Short mmCIF file of C-alpha atoms in Angstrom, two decimals:
data_model
loop_
_atom_site.label_atom_id
_atom_site.label_comp_id
_atom_site.label_asym_id
_atom_site.label_seq_id
_atom_site.Cartn_x
_atom_site.Cartn_y
_atom_site.Cartn_z
CA MET A 1 -11.66 5.81 69.06
CA GLY A 2 -8.46 4.90 70.88
CA PHE A 3 -4.91 5.64 69.88
CA PHE A 4 -4.41 2.03 68.78
CA LYS A 5 -6.57 -0.16 66.60
CA ASN A 6 -8.35 -2.98 68.35
CA LYS A 7 -7.15 -5.69 65.98
CA ASN A 8 -3.56 -4.57 65.67
CA LYS A 9 -2.04 -2.49 68.45
CA ASN A 10 1.11 -1.77 66.45
CA LYS A 11 -0.58 0.57 63.98
CA ILE A 12 -1.50 4.19 64.57
CA GLN A 13 -4.92 5.39 63.63
CA PRO A 14 -4.72 7.75 60.64
CA LYS A 15 -5.74 11.32 61.35
CA SER A 16 -7.72 13.56 59.08
CA THR A 17 -5.93 16.66 60.30
CA SER A 18 -2.56 17.80 59.01
CA PRO A 19 0.59 16.97 60.99
CA SER A 20 1.09 20.59 61.94
CA GLN A 21 -2.26 20.80 63.73
CA THR A 22 -2.30 20.27 67.48
CA THR A 23 -4.83 17.83 68.85
CA LYS A 24 -7.37 18.89 71.43
CA LYS A 25 -6.69 18.53 75.09
CA GLY A 26 -7.54 15.08 76.35
CA SER A 27 -7.03 13.36 72.98
CA THR A 28 -5.57 9.86 73.06
CA ASN A 29 -2.93 11.07 70.61
CA ASP A 30 -1.41 13.34 73.27
CA ILE A 31 1.92 12.57 74.90
CA LYS A 32 1.59 10.73 78.21
CA THR A 33 3.07 11.76 81.52
CA ASN A 34 4.72 8.36 81.98
CA LEU A 35 8.05 8.23 80.13
CA GLN A 36 8.12 4.44 79.74
CA GLU A 37 4.64 4.47 78.25
CA ASN A 38 5.73 7.07 75.69
CA ILE A 39 8.82 5.03 74.79
CA GLN A 40 6.73 1.91 74.34
CA ILE A 41 4.32 3.75 72.05
CA LEU A 42 7.29 4.92 69.98
CA LYS A 43 8.72 1.41 69.69
CA ASP A 44 5.39 -0.13 68.78
CA SER A 45 4.55 2.54 66.22
CA LEU A 46 7.98 2.54 64.54
CA GLY A 47 8.40 -1.23 64.62
CA GLU A 48 11.53 -0.94 66.80
CA SER A 49 13.48 0.26 63.76
CA SER A 50 17.23 0.07 64.22
CA ASP A 51 17.88 3.62 62.99
CA ILE A 52 15.61 5.16 65.66
CA ILE A 53 17.88 5.80 68.65
CA ILE A 54 16.26 6.12 72.09
CA ARG A 55 18.72 7.19 74.78
CA GLU A 56 17.43 7.17 78.35
CA ILE A 57 19.34 9.42 80.74
CA ASN A 58 19.07 10.90 84.24
CA ILE A 59 19.14 14.66 84.64
CA GLY A 60 18.63 17.23 87.36
CA LYS A 61 20.07 17.36 90.83
CA GLU A 62 21.65 14.00 91.72
CA GLY A 63 20.11 12.55 88.54
CA SER A 64 16.65 12.28 90.05
CA ILE A 65 14.71 13.04 86.85
CA LYS A 66 14.40 10.51 84.05
CA ALA A 67 14.48 11.74 80.45
CA ALA A 68 14.83 10.30 76.98
CA ILE A 69 16.47 11.62 73.84
CA ILE A 70 15.10 10.22 70.58
CA TYR A 71 16.60 10.86 67.15
CA THR A 72 17.01 9.20 63.73
CA ASP A 73 20.50 8.01 62.96
CA GLY A 74 21.71 9.40 59.63
CA LEU A 75 19.32 12.36 59.59
CA THR A 76 20.50 14.12 62.74
CA ASP A 77 23.62 16.19 63.31
CA THR A 78 25.38 13.93 65.82
CA PRO A 79 28.13 16.38 66.90
CA SER A 80 25.61 19.07 67.82
CA LEU A 81 23.53 16.42 69.60
CA GLN A 82 26.50 15.47 71.76
CA ASN A 83 27.88 18.97 72.36
CA PHE A 84 24.74 21.06 72.82
CA ILE A 85 22.02 18.66 73.92
CA LEU A 86 23.51 15.72 75.81
CA GLU A 87 26.08 17.88 77.58
CA THR A 88 23.42 20.41 78.57
CA LEU A 89 21.06 17.78 79.95
CA MET A 90 23.58 15.56 81.73
CA LEU A 91 25.99 18.18 83.10
CA ASP A 92 24.52 21.69 83.06
CA THR A 93 21.21 20.68 84.65
CA LYS A 94 23.09 19.52 87.76
CA GLY A 95 24.42 23.01 88.42
CA THR A 96 23.05 25.06 91.29
CA GLU A 97 22.28 28.09 89.11
CA LEU A 98 19.92 26.12 86.90
CA GLN A 99 18.37 24.27 89.83
CA GLU A 100 17.40 27.57 91.44
CA LYS A 101 15.27 28.46 88.40
CA ILE A 102 13.14 25.33 88.78
CA SER A 103 10.04 26.09 90.82
CA PRO A 104 6.46 24.85 91.00
CA GLU A 105 5.38 27.86 88.94
CA GLN A 106 7.94 27.16 86.20
CA ASN A 107 8.40 23.54 85.17
CA LEU A 108 11.52 21.83 83.91
CA ILE A 109 10.42 21.95 80.25
CA SER A 110 10.28 25.76 80.32
CA VAL A 111 13.59 25.98 82.17
CA LEU A 112 15.34 23.81 79.59
CA LYS A 113 13.86 25.77 76.73
CA ASP A 114 14.46 29.26 78.11
CA PHE A 115 17.71 28.91 80.10
CA ALA A 116 19.57 25.71 79.26
CA MET A 117 19.44 24.71 75.61
CA THR A 118 22.12 26.40 73.49
CA VAL A 119 20.51 25.59 70.14
CA GLY A 120 18.51 27.78 67.82
CA ASP A 121 15.18 26.26 66.84
CA ILE A 122 13.25 24.70 69.76
CA LYS A 123 9.52 23.98 69.72
CA ASP A 124 7.06 22.62 72.25
CA LEU A 125 5.73 19.11 71.69
CA THR A 126 2.34 17.87 72.87
CA ASP A 127 1.15 15.12 70.48
CA PHE A 128 2.61 12.11 68.72
CA GLU A 129 1.69 13.23 65.20
CA VAL A 130 4.07 16.19 65.40
CA LEU A 131 6.62 13.99 67.17
CA PHE A 132 6.70 11.42 64.35
CA THR A 133 6.93 14.08 61.64
CA GLY A 134 9.83 15.86 63.33
CA LEU A 135 11.64 12.69 64.38
CA LEU A 136 11.54 11.17 60.89
CA SER A 137 12.65 14.48 59.41
CA GLY A 138 15.87 14.52 61.45
CA ASP A 139 14.87 16.52 64.53
CA THR A 140 15.77 15.49 68.08
CA VAL A 141 12.96 14.84 70.55
CA ILE A 142 13.32 15.25 74.34
CA LEU A 143 10.75 13.64 76.66
CA ILE A 144 10.83 13.95 80.46
CA ASP A 145 9.14 11.65 82.95
CA GLY A 146 6.17 13.30 84.66
CA TYR A 147 5.45 15.79 81.85
CA ALA A 148 2.81 15.35 79.17
CA GLU A 149 4.86 17.48 76.83
CA GLY A 150 8.33 17.59 75.38
CA LEU A 151 10.74 19.52 73.21
CA ILE A 152 11.58 19.10 69.54
CA ILE A 153 14.97 20.49 68.52
CA SER A 154 15.87 21.17 64.90
CA ASN A 155 19.36 19.81 64.22
CA ARG A 156 18.86 18.07 60.90
CA GLN A 157 21.84 17.07 58.81
CA TRP A 158 22.28 14.51 56.07
CA VAL A 159 24.61 13.90 53.18
CA ASP A 160 23.58 15.75 50.03
CA ARG A 161 25.02 16.34 46.57
CA GLY A 162 25.93 19.93 47.28
CA VAL A 163 25.84 22.85 44.86
CA THR A 164 27.11 21.68 41.48
CA GLU A 165 26.87 22.84 37.88
CA ALA A 166 23.52 22.56 36.12
CA SER A 167 23.32 19.50 33.87
CA SER A 168 20.06 20.09 31.97
CA GLN A 169 20.26 23.84 31.26
CA MET A 170 23.82 24.58 30.22
CA VAL A 171 25.07 28.11 29.46
CA VAL A 172 28.26 29.51 28.00
CA ARG A 173 28.10 32.67 30.08
CA GLY A 174 26.38 32.81 33.44
CA PRO A 175 26.41 31.30 36.94
CA ARG A 176 27.49 27.68 37.20
CA GLU A 177 25.54 26.85 40.37
CA SER A 178 22.38 24.76 40.43
CA PHE A 179 19.87 23.58 42.99
CA SER A 180 20.40 20.43 45.04
CA GLU A 181 18.05 18.00 46.77
CA ASN A 182 18.17 19.97 50.04
CA LEU A 183 15.29 22.41 50.41
CA ARG A 184 17.12 24.76 52.77
CA VAL A 185 20.12 24.94 50.44
CA ASN A 186 17.80 25.82 47.57
CA THR A 187 15.99 28.58 49.47
CA ALA A 188 19.37 29.97 50.55
CA LEU A 189 20.55 30.09 46.91
CA VAL A 190 17.52 32.22 46.03
CA ARG A 191 17.91 34.43 49.12
CA ARG A 192 21.54 34.97 48.17
CA LYS A 193 20.47 36.53 44.87
CA ILE A 194 17.46 38.54 46.13
CA LYS A 195 18.31 40.29 49.39
CA ASP A 196 14.90 41.91 49.74
CA PRO A 197 12.61 41.63 52.79
CA ASN A 198 9.66 41.42 50.37
CA LEU A 199 10.79 37.96 49.27
CA TRP A 200 8.23 35.95 51.22
CA MET A 201 8.04 32.21 51.67
CA GLU A 202 5.19 29.98 52.83
CA SER A 203 5.97 26.44 53.99
CA LYS A 204 3.69 23.46 53.52
CA ILE A 205 3.83 19.72 54.17
CA ILE A 206 2.36 17.59 51.39
CA GLY A 207 2.08 13.82 51.33
CA GLU A 208 0.29 11.76 53.93
CA ARG A 209 3.23 9.37 54.29
CA THR A 210 6.28 11.15 52.89
CA LYS A 211 5.54 14.46 54.70
CA THR A 212 7.43 16.33 51.99
CA ASN A 213 8.37 19.93 52.78
CA VAL A 214 7.25 22.38 50.11
CA ALA A 215 8.04 26.10 49.99
CA VAL A 216 6.14 28.72 47.98
CA MET A 217 8.28 31.81 47.26
CA TYR A 218 7.08 35.08 45.79
CA MET A 219 7.82 38.80 45.88
CA ASN A 220 5.28 40.59 48.03
CA GLY A 221 4.09 43.72 46.27
CA ILE A 222 5.11 42.41 42.84
CA ALA A 223 3.38 39.03 42.51
CA ASN A 224 -0.35 39.00 41.82
CA ASP A 225 -2.14 38.18 45.07
CA LYS A 226 -4.85 36.24 43.24
CA ILE A 227 -2.30 33.96 41.61
CA VAL A 228 -0.54 33.43 44.95
CA LYS A 229 -3.83 32.41 46.57
CA GLU A 230 -4.64 30.11 43.66
CA VAL A 231 -1.25 28.39 43.94
CA CYS A 232 -1.65 27.85 47.68
CA LEU A 233 -5.25 26.64 47.19
CA ARG A 234 -4.20 24.02 44.63
CA LEU A 235 -1.35 22.83 46.85
CA ASP A 236 -3.64 22.56 49.88
CA LYS A 237 -6.07 20.43 47.90
CA ILE A 238 -3.43 17.77 47.19
CA LYS A 239 -4.24 14.61 49.16
CA ILE A 240 -1.79 11.90 48.20
CA ASP A 241 0.45 9.39 49.92
CA ALA A 242 3.78 10.47 48.46
CA ILE A 243 5.47 13.46 46.84
CA LEU A 244 8.87 12.23 45.66
CA GLU A 245 9.69 14.79 42.97
CA SER A 246 8.45 18.12 41.66
CA GLY A 247 6.83 16.29 38.73
CA ASN A 248 4.30 14.79 41.16
CA ILE A 249 3.11 18.26 42.17
CA GLU A 250 3.29 19.60 38.61
CA GLU A 251 0.89 16.91 37.42
CA LEU A 252 -1.58 17.77 40.19
CA ILE A 253 -1.68 21.57 39.76
CA GLU A 254 -1.31 22.13 36.00
CA ASP A 255 -4.17 23.69 34.06
CA ALA A 256 -4.13 21.50 30.93
CA PRO A 257 -3.20 17.93 31.95
CA PHE A 258 -4.08 16.48 28.52
CA SER A 259 -2.13 19.03 26.50
CA PRO A 260 1.33 18.08 25.19
CA PHE A 261 2.54 21.59 26.04
CA PRO A 262 3.69 22.21 29.62
CA THR A 263 1.86 24.89 31.60
CA VAL A 264 4.30 24.74 34.54
CA PHE A 265 7.93 25.70 34.02
CA ASN A 266 10.71 23.83 35.82
CA THR A 267 14.37 24.71 36.22
CA GLU A 268 17.41 23.77 38.27
CA ARG A 269 19.08 27.19 38.00
CA PRO A 270 18.75 29.74 40.85
CA ASP A 271 19.28 32.71 38.52
CA ILE A 272 16.23 31.72 36.43
CA VAL A 273 14.11 31.44 39.59
CA ALA A 274 15.33 34.83 40.85
CA ALA A 275 14.54 36.50 37.52
CA ALA A 276 11.08 34.90 37.46
CA LEU A 277 10.32 36.08 41.00
CA LEU A 278 11.29 39.63 40.10
CA GLU A 279 8.86 39.49 37.16
CA GLY A 280 6.01 38.56 39.49
CA ARG A 281 5.96 34.79 39.10
CA ILE A 282 5.72 32.27 41.94
CA ALA A 283 8.31 29.55 42.64
CA ILE A 284 7.48 26.20 44.23
CA LEU A 285 10.45 24.45 45.86
CA ILE A 286 10.14 20.79 46.87
CA ASP A 287 12.45 18.98 49.25
CA GLY A 288 14.27 16.06 47.65
CA THR A 289 14.55 17.39 44.09
CA PRO A 290 16.78 20.00 42.39
CA PHE A 291 14.01 21.07 39.99
CA VAL A 292 11.95 24.11 41.04
CA LEU A 293 8.52 24.84 39.56
CA ILE A 294 7.65 28.32 38.28
CA VAL A 295 4.11 29.52 37.59
CA PRO A 296 2.48 30.94 35.59
CA ALA A 297 4.36 29.58 32.55
CA LEU A 298 3.84 31.04 29.07
CA PHE A 299 4.64 29.62 25.63
CA VAL A 300 7.36 32.17 24.85
CA GLN A 301 9.02 31.48 28.19
CA PHE A 302 10.18 28.07 26.96
CA PHE A 303 12.25 29.75 24.23
CA GLN A 304 14.09 32.00 26.68
CA SER A 305 17.38 31.06 28.25
CA SER A 306 19.11 32.72 31.19
CA GLU A 307 22.08 33.35 28.91
CA ASP A 308 19.94 35.69 26.79
CA TYR A 309 20.14 38.28 29.53
CA TYR A 310 23.90 37.96 30.06
CA GLN A 311 24.86 38.51 26.41
CA ARG A 312 24.38 41.65 24.36
CA ALA A 313 20.86 42.29 23.12
CA ASP A 314 21.66 41.81 19.41
CA ILE A 315 23.35 38.44 20.02
CA SER A 316 20.55 37.27 22.29
CA SER A 317 17.88 38.30 19.78
CA LEU A 318 19.59 36.43 16.95
CA ILE A 319 19.89 33.25 19.01
CA ARG A 320 16.27 33.48 20.14
CA LEU A 321 15.05 33.84 16.55
CA LEU A 322 17.15 30.79 15.75
CA ARG A 323 15.29 28.85 18.46
CA PHE A 324 11.91 29.74 16.98
CA MET A 325 13.13 28.65 13.55
CA ALA A 326 14.46 25.38 14.99
CA PHE A 327 11.08 24.78 16.67
CA THR A 328 9.34 25.14 13.30
CA ILE A 329 11.82 22.82 11.57
CA ALA A 330 11.59 20.17 14.29
CA LEU A 331 7.79 20.24 14.14
CA LEU A 332 7.13 20.44 10.38
CA ALA A 333 10.20 19.36 8.38
CA PRO A 334 9.32 15.62 8.02
CA SER A 335 5.62 16.33 7.37
CA LEU A 336 6.43 18.95 4.71
CA PHE A 337 8.79 16.53 2.99
CA ILE A 338 6.13 13.80 3.04
CA ALA A 339 3.40 16.13 1.72
CA ILE A 340 5.50 17.57 -1.11
CA THR A 341 6.98 14.28 -2.32
CA THR A 342 3.62 12.49 -2.09
CA PHE A 343 1.04 15.03 -3.34
CA HIS A 344 2.71 18.24 -4.54
CA HIS A 345 5.53 17.26 -6.93
CA THR A 346 5.07 20.40 -9.01
CA MET A 347 6.34 22.57 -6.12
CA LEU A 348 9.86 21.17 -6.55
CA PRO A 349 12.36 22.35 -9.18
CA PRO A 350 12.74 19.81 -12.01
CA ALA A 351 16.38 19.02 -11.18
CA LEU A 352 15.59 18.34 -7.53
CA LEU A 353 12.54 16.28 -8.46
CA ILE A 354 14.62 14.10 -10.80
CA SER A 355 17.25 13.61 -8.08
CA LEU A 356 14.68 12.58 -5.47
CA THR A 357 12.95 10.25 -7.92
CA ALA A 358 16.26 8.56 -8.75
CA GLN A 359 17.03 8.09 -5.02
CA ARG A 360 13.64 6.49 -4.40
CA GLU A 361 13.81 4.19 -7.40
CA GLY A 362 14.73 1.08 -5.39
CA VAL A 363 13.04 2.03 -2.07
CA PRO A 364 10.20 -0.43 -1.35
CA PHE A 365 8.28 1.78 1.14
CA PRO A 366 6.25 4.97 0.66
CA THR A 367 7.66 8.23 2.04
CA PHE A 368 5.49 8.12 5.16
CA VAL A 369 6.72 4.65 6.13
CA GLU A 370 10.31 5.78 5.48
CA ALA A 371 9.88 8.72 7.82
CA ILE A 372 8.27 6.58 10.54
CA ILE A 373 11.12 4.05 10.37
CA MET A 374 13.81 6.73 10.62
CA GLU A 375 12.06 8.74 13.34
CA VAL A 376 11.40 5.69 15.51
CA THR A 377 15.01 4.52 15.01
CA PHE A 378 16.33 7.91 16.06
CA GLU A 379 14.06 8.03 19.12
CA LEU A 380 15.37 4.60 20.14
CA LEU A 381 18.96 5.79 19.76
CA ARG A 382 18.21 8.94 21.75
CA GLU A 383 16.66 7.03 24.64
CA ALA A 384 19.43 4.43 24.60
CA GLY A 385 22.05 7.17 24.75
CA ILE A 386 20.34 8.74 27.76
CA ARG A 387 19.93 5.50 29.72
CA MET A 388 23.35 4.04 28.98
CA PRO A 389 26.45 4.95 31.05
CA ARG A 390 27.59 8.48 30.34
CA ASN A 391 31.01 7.44 29.05
CA ILE A 392 29.63 5.39 26.16
CA GLY A 393 26.15 6.85 25.70
CA ALA A 394 27.12 9.76 23.44
CA ALA A 395 29.50 7.67 21.36
CA MET A 396 26.87 4.95 20.91
CA SER A 397 24.26 7.47 19.73
CA ILE A 398 26.54 9.11 17.16
CA VAL A 399 28.08 5.91 15.83
CA GLY A 400 24.72 4.10 15.87
CA ALA A 401 22.97 6.83 13.89
CA PHE A 402 25.80 7.06 11.36
CA VAL A 403 26.11 3.30 10.84
CA ILE A 404 22.35 2.64 10.67
CA GLY A 405 21.72 5.58 8.31
CA THR A 406 24.54 4.67 5.96
CA ALA A 407 23.64 0.98 5.94
CA ALA A 408 19.94 1.72 5.33
CA VAL A 409 20.74 3.95 2.32
CA GLU A 410 23.18 1.43 0.81
CA ALA A 411 20.65 -1.37 1.29
CA GLY A 412 18.00 0.62 -0.56
CA ILE A 413 15.57 0.65 2.39
CA ILE A 414 15.72 4.40 3.01
CA SER A 415 16.46 7.23 0.59
CA ALA A 416 19.37 9.57 1.28
CA ALA A 417 17.08 12.61 1.25
CA MET A 418 14.99 11.16 4.09
CA VAL A 419 18.12 10.61 6.18
CA ILE A 420 19.06 14.27 5.66
CA VAL A 421 15.58 15.51 6.62
CA VAL A 422 15.42 13.36 9.78
CA SER A 423 18.96 14.43 10.78
CA ILE A 424 18.14 18.14 10.43
CA THR A 425 14.92 17.56 12.40
CA ALA A 426 16.82 15.81 15.19
CA ILE A 427 19.44 18.56 15.42
CA SER A 428 16.72 21.23 15.53
CA SER A 429 14.94 19.46 18.38
CA PHE A 430 18.06 19.80 20.53
CA VAL A 431 18.13 23.61 20.14
CA SER A 432 15.26 24.09 22.60
CA PRO A 433 16.59 25.30 25.99
CA THR A 434 13.88 23.33 27.84
CA TYR A 435 13.36 19.59 27.72
CA ASP A 436 9.59 19.74 28.20
CA LEU A 437 8.99 21.72 25.01
CA ALA A 438 11.23 19.34 23.02
CA ILE A 439 9.10 16.40 24.19
CA ALA A 440 5.92 18.17 23.04
CA VAL A 441 7.46 18.72 19.59
CA ARG A 442 8.49 15.07 19.37
CA MET A 443 4.91 13.97 20.07
CA LEU A 444 3.26 16.38 17.65
CA ARG A 445 5.74 15.61 14.87
CA PHE A 446 4.22 12.15 14.35
CA VAL A 447 0.70 13.64 14.26
CA PHE A 448 1.68 16.09 11.51
CA MET A 449 3.43 13.31 9.58
CA ALA A 450 0.25 11.24 9.58
CA ILE A 451 -1.87 14.24 8.50
CA ALA A 452 0.58 15.09 5.72
CA ALA A 453 0.52 11.49 4.42
CA ALA A 454 -3.28 11.58 4.28
CA PHE A 455 -4.12 15.13 3.15
CA GLY A 456 -0.88 16.82 2.06
CA LEU A 457 -0.27 20.50 2.64
CA PHE A 458 -3.99 21.09 3.21
CA GLY A 459 -3.87 18.72 6.18
CA ILE A 460 -0.78 20.46 7.56
CA THR A 461 -2.54 23.82 7.28
CA ILE A 462 -5.61 22.54 9.11
CA GLY A 463 -3.35 20.93 11.76
CA LEU A 464 -1.51 24.23 12.32
CA ILE A 465 -4.79 26.10 12.72
CA ALA A 466 -6.00 23.53 15.25
CA LEU A 467 -2.67 23.73 17.10
CA ILE A 468 -2.80 27.53 17.32
CA LEU A 469 -6.41 27.43 18.53
CA HIS A 470 -5.41 24.89 21.16
CA LEU A 471 -2.51 27.04 22.35
CA CYS A 472 -4.74 30.11 22.55
CA SER A 473 -7.30 28.22 24.64
CA ILE A 474 -4.80 27.15 27.32
CA ARG A 475 -4.30 29.14 30.50
CA SER A 476 -1.64 28.88 33.16
CA PHE A 477 -3.09 29.91 36.53
CA GLY A 478 -5.48 32.28 34.80
CA ILE A 479 -2.91 33.83 32.43
CA PRO A 480 -3.40 33.18 28.67
CA TYR A 481 -0.73 30.72 27.54
CA MET A 482 0.10 32.64 24.34
CA SER A 483 0.41 36.07 25.93
CA PRO A 484 1.78 38.57 25.06
CA LEU A 485 1.09 37.35 21.49
CA ALA A 486 -2.58 36.51 22.09
CA PRO A 487 -3.91 38.74 23.51
CA PHE A 488 -1.39 40.99 21.82
CA ASN A 489 0.39 43.46 24.06
CA ILE A 490 2.78 45.84 22.35
CA SER A 491 4.62 46.83 25.53
CA ASP A 492 5.64 43.23 26.28
CA GLN A 493 7.08 42.56 22.80
CA LYS A 494 10.42 43.86 24.04
CA ASP A 495 11.19 40.38 25.37
CA THR A 496 9.31 37.98 23.09
CA PHE A 497 10.83 37.19 19.68
CA ILE A 498 13.75 39.51 20.30
CA ARG A 499 15.23 41.09 23.43
CA LEU A 500 15.68 44.81 23.60
CA PRO A 501 18.60 46.29 25.57
CA LYS A 502 18.32 46.39 29.35
CA TRP A 503 17.81 50.12 29.40
CA LYS A 504 14.66 49.64 27.29
CA MET A 505 13.11 46.96 29.53
CA PHE A 506 11.86 49.26 32.29
CA THR A 507 8.49 47.56 32.92
CA ARG A 508 7.51 44.06 34.00
CA PRO A 509 5.12 41.80 32.03
CA ARG A 510 1.66 43.34 32.26
CA LEU A 511 -0.55 40.26 32.56
CA ILE A 512 1.67 38.51 35.11
CA ASN A 513 2.27 41.56 37.28
CA GLN A 514 -0.40 44.15 37.98
CA GLN A 515 0.86 45.79 41.18
CA ASN A 516 4.38 47.09 40.64
CA MET A 517 5.01 47.51 36.92
CA THR A 518 8.17 49.58 37.19
CA ARG A 519 11.41 47.65 36.90
CA GLN A 520 13.65 50.71 36.62
CA GLN A 521 12.70 54.31 37.11
CA ASP A 522 13.92 56.04 33.97
CA SER A 523 15.02 54.25 30.85
CA ALA A 524 16.64 57.36 29.37
CA SER A 525 18.98 57.84 32.31
CA SER A 526 19.96 54.16 32.17
CA LYS A 527 20.97 54.34 28.52
CA PRO A 528 24.75 54.28 28.07
CA GLN A 529 26.06 57.68 26.94
CA PRO A 530 29.30 58.01 24.97
CA THR A 531 31.88 60.17 26.73
CA LYS A 532 34.11 62.65 24.98
CA ASN A 533 37.84 62.99 25.56
CA GLU A 534 38.32 66.75 25.41
CA GLU A 535 42.14 66.58 25.46
CA TYR A 536 42.15 64.16 22.52
CA GLU A 537 39.75 66.39 20.55
CA ARG A 538 41.92 69.48 21.15
CA GLU A 539 44.94 67.72 19.75
#
């Protein structure tokens, strides 16, 4: 099969091999020795795109050698191209010192790579598949007439958002930096926090057309080797045209795709990634998105915030217990209200029952329909506030909820008690530090409301049992989703519902890490000891 299709010579034959693989010698995908033929192949394959710059120059003694510099405008560092590449080829190669190094035994490509080019990352180039991947990623390609090979120089540069404050995981106390869309910036942010040679990184290219760079980071000697291999195996199995965001990879590697609960954790904070790596987890960084994936992810992990480890242990424990309570309220408050007011009136005090009955005297709908109307209205206001411009989105949500709730009560469509229950539920759903868990609660809330309207508290009890069984059956890369609660591990309870002081947390999670369990050598020596002022005591 030739390099071009017979029917359309402007399209390249797709290859089954990855872009990083080198084709065999003699393949029609190899670079030709004729420079003009190579340039024509580039123009035909890229459709003569205006952002692909092909600069033909003459180099060597008296300009006797023809060469071409190819780069993508907007993705390449133009100053370095002019100062370190063009100047070297057009001026330095004409010097006598460099000309003396050129001999039949050592060709011009080797001379340029070993003696002339004053740039860091230079790789040999032998086939068009690698050429297209590097060129469209921002690298500069050098081809020389008479050589069936070339050089690919890494001088990528494009405009990015830079390191800004995290917008989805806010903290009162802690670092203000967050990841950006640049993969190298993100890996540098993690390296800046963990200056350990055991922080290893494996690079992959995923996406047949997007050629998205993906990095897998883990701590060698701490992370479980089996989990690392499983992560790499799942990533290697991905065969898809495009990877545009980390959510594309998350959907392809998660263990329970039909579960409302996420089994892959995502964050835009470098400190959370660093802490997860030191516990033995694996981080997956994707070029083009500020959200990094962390696996394995456990249920209790979605209740933990990075700020928990920057505050005192008693404050952090109280706030974490508050999150668990808010999760329960957001999940069950409307369904409990529906079940009690519909089937179990005797559970209410007489005064409260009389008040609720008086409020519902003119309401034309049953309690379940009331709850559905209010919940759907609030979800609409929440989505509208997110999608609208930031300056008016928050104001519209608050004013809209207040006006609609007040008007609905005065019109006799909704009872005041239902407005209170839905408002408390909405506030509780915002307490979760992760957006993914809040979405799962929003979905399951409607299921429990329907069960409560049909079967009362008995239906809620059966629903909770089914939910717990479902959570216990999920695994995240081989780790039970409910650990360390199920299976119960007493040593890991120091960072589950509450957080013990730092000097008590001297071991890593047992199920996640099975190689290096020790986080600090001696907890007793790390405990703060009160000092005595002998002079003050003598006085």
